[in-house]
Amino acid sequence: MIVVDASALVNALTFPNRFAPLRERLTGAGSLHAPHLVDSEVQSALRGMVAGRKVSPVLAQHALAELGDLTLARYPAAGLAHDVWALRSRITTYDATYVALAARLDCPLVTCDRKLARSARGIPVEVF
């Protein structure tokens, strides 16, 4: 069981060869968990990548389809609000939502965001 953030999903879905170890971690995790905002964050990242010509619109569309096919338990942010607020001095609200969920579920957070990993104290973080 792991909590996966948007950066990990975007990289795993758009660059499968480059992030093969990450894909293996996701498929071998048993179960994937994320706050509900993960879908919007992935779409926003893909939109930016298409606009910046880092990926094609076709590849982004394929990544979104693959995201939809993932078995990913999504959690409402409202249930994490108190824990997220407690983290406000060292981490963004969006990132804190992933950290709070990982703490609540007592499982590792998987990310490609080194800044998030440095800020996430008290939980195991795996950076790819």
Tab-separated table of C-alpha atoms in Angstrom:
chain	number	residue	atom	x	y	z
A	1	MET	CA	0.000	0.000	0.000
A	2	ILE	CA	1.333	3.416	-0.988
A	3	VAL	CA	0.146	6.974	-1.451
A	4	VAL	CA	1.153	8.219	-4.891
A	5	ASP	CA	1.348	11.874	-5.854
A	6	ALA	CA	0.657	13.541	-9.188
A	7	SER	CA	4.336	13.915	-10.110
A	8	ALA	CA	4.873	10.176	-9.830
A	9	LEU	CA	1.761	9.385	-11.839
A	10	VAL	CA	2.587	11.884	-14.579
A	11	ASN	CA	6.112	10.531	-14.998
A	12	ALA	CA	5.053	6.890	-14.843
A	13	LEU	CA	2.294	7.435	-17.399
A	14	THR	CA	4.167	9.648	-19.865
A	15	PHE	CA	7.728	8.315	-19.673
A	16	PRO	CA	7.332	4.561	-19.014
A	17	ASN	CA	10.839	3.578	-20.138
A	18	ARG	CA	12.640	6.334	-18.266
A	19	PHE	CA	10.600	5.656	-15.132
A	20	ALA	CA	10.459	1.853	-15.357
A	21	PRO	CA	11.481	1.381	-11.690
A	22	LEU	CA	8.673	3.735	-10.659
A	23	ARG	CA	6.153	1.819	-12.767
A	24	GLU	CA	7.339	-1.418	-11.155
A	25	ARG	CA	6.873	0.121	-7.704
A	26	LEU	CA	3.357	1.229	-8.558
A	27	THR	CA	2.321	-2.118	-10.003
A	28	GLY	CA	3.862	-4.016	-7.097
A	29	ALA	CA	2.448	-1.802	-4.355
A	30	GLY	CA	-0.617	-3.897	-3.676
A	31	SER	CA	-2.864	-0.843	-3.573
A	32	LEU	CA	-2.553	2.777	-4.661
A	33	HIS	CA	-4.062	5.669	-2.720
A	34	ALA	CA	-4.273	9.417	-3.360
A	35	PRO	CA	-6.325	12.451	-2.417
A	36	HIS	CA	-9.095	13.189	-4.903
A	37	LEU	CA	-7.210	16.234	-6.187
A	38	VAL	CA	-4.721	13.917	-7.916
A	39	ASP	CA	-6.821	13.770	-11.086
A	40	SER	CA	-6.905	17.556	-11.483
A	41	GLU	CA	-3.197	17.843	-10.718
A	42	VAL	CA	-2.308	15.190	-13.305
A	43	GLN	CA	-4.496	16.894	-15.914
A	44	SER	CA	-2.943	20.273	-15.126
A	45	ALA	CA	0.578	18.875	-15.439
A	46	LEU	CA	-0.234	17.173	-18.733
A	47	ARG	CA	-1.808	20.372	-20.066
A	48	GLY	CA	1.379	22.252	-19.247
A	49	MET	CA	3.539	19.566	-20.833
A	50	VAL	CA	1.494	19.719	-24.040
A	51	ALA	CA	1.614	23.526	-24.067
A	52	GLY	CA	5.385	23.394	-23.558
A	53	ARG	CA	5.709	20.772	-26.280
A	54	LYS	CA	7.278	18.264	-23.892
A	55	VAL	CA	4.690	15.650	-24.843
A	56	SER	CA	2.233	15.352	-27.693
A	57	PRO	CA	-1.503	15.772	-27.199
A	58	VAL	CA	-1.896	12.114	-28.195
A	59	LEU	CA	0.541	10.973	-25.511
A	60	ALA	CA	-1.199	13.141	-22.912
A	61	GLN	CA	-4.570	11.688	-23.903
A	62	HIS	CA	-3.135	8.171	-23.602
A	63	ALA	CA	-1.762	9.017	-20.138
A	64	LEU	CA	-5.187	10.270	-19.036
A	65	ALA	CA	-6.821	7.095	-20.302
A	66	GLU	CA	-4.265	4.995	-18.444
A	67	LEU	CA	-4.879	7.047	-15.288
A	68	GLY	CA	-8.573	6.266	-15.619
A	69	ASP	CA	-7.769	2.567	-15.849
A	70	LEU	CA	-5.690	2.528	-12.660
A	71	THR	CA	-7.170	1.070	-9.522
A	72	LEU	CA	-6.535	4.095	-7.358
A	73	ALA	CA	-8.411	4.728	-4.121
A	74	ARG	CA	-9.222	8.431	-3.927
A	75	TYR	CA	-9.892	10.248	-0.651
A	76	PRO	CA	-11.734	13.541	-0.124
A	77	ALA	CA	-9.476	16.348	1.054
A	78	ALA	CA	-12.081	17.568	3.545
A	79	GLY	CA	-11.348	14.616	5.807
A	80	LEU	CA	-7.675	15.612	5.903
A	81	ALA	CA	-8.176	19.360	6.408
A	82	HIS	CA	-7.039	19.497	10.047
A	83	ASP	CA	-3.839	17.561	9.314
A	84	VAL	CA	-3.150	19.597	6.166
A	85	TRP	CA	-3.547	22.853	8.078
A	86	ALA	CA	-1.086	21.642	10.717
A	87	LEU	CA	1.560	21.309	7.973
A	88	ARG	CA	1.021	24.821	6.556
A	89	SER	CA	4.299	26.318	7.783
A	90	ARG	CA	6.552	24.003	5.813
A	91	ILE	CA	4.651	22.647	2.826
A	92	THR	CA	2.051	23.750	0.264
A	93	THR	CA	-1.550	22.822	0.852
A	94	TYR	CA	-1.647	20.530	-2.165
A	95	ASP	CA	1.517	18.669	-1.159
A	96	ALA	CA	0.376	18.528	2.462
A	97	THR	CA	-2.735	16.666	1.350
A	98	TYR	CA	-0.579	13.785	0.095
A	99	VAL	CA	1.600	13.866	3.219
A	100	ALA	CA	-1.429	13.888	5.519
A	101	LEU	CA	-2.987	10.972	3.663
A	102	ALA	CA	0.221	8.920	3.862
A	103	ALA	CA	0.422	9.643	7.591
A	104	ARG	CA	-3.228	8.737	8.082
A	105	LEU	CA	-2.841	5.455	6.178
A	106	ASP	CA	0.574	4.794	7.760
A	107	CYS	CA	2.204	4.029	4.436
A	108	PRO	CA	4.946	5.468	2.214
A	109	LEU	CA	4.453	8.401	-0.116
A	110	VAL	CA	5.826	7.853	-3.628
A	111	THR	CA	6.819	11.014	-5.499
A	112	CYS	CA	9.187	12.479	-8.073
A	113	ASP	CA	9.198	15.809	-6.243
A	114	ARG	CA	12.415	16.178	-4.226
A	115	LYS	CA	11.218	19.381	-2.567
A	116	LEU	CA	8.115	17.591	-1.318
A	117	ALA	CA	10.246	14.696	-0.081
A	118	ARG	CA	12.476	17.063	1.922
A	119	SER	CA	9.435	18.736	3.497
A	120	ALA	CA	7.563	15.550	4.375
A	121	ARG	CA	8.781	14.760	7.854
A	122	GLY	CA	7.464	11.881	9.894
A	123	ILE	CA	6.497	9.605	7.016
A	124	PRO	CA	8.516	7.363	4.723
A	125	VAL	CA	8.981	8.934	1.287
A	126	GLU	CA	10.256	7.180	-1.824
A	127	VAL	CA	11.625	9.528	-4.490
A	128	PHE	CA	11.996	8.412	-8.099
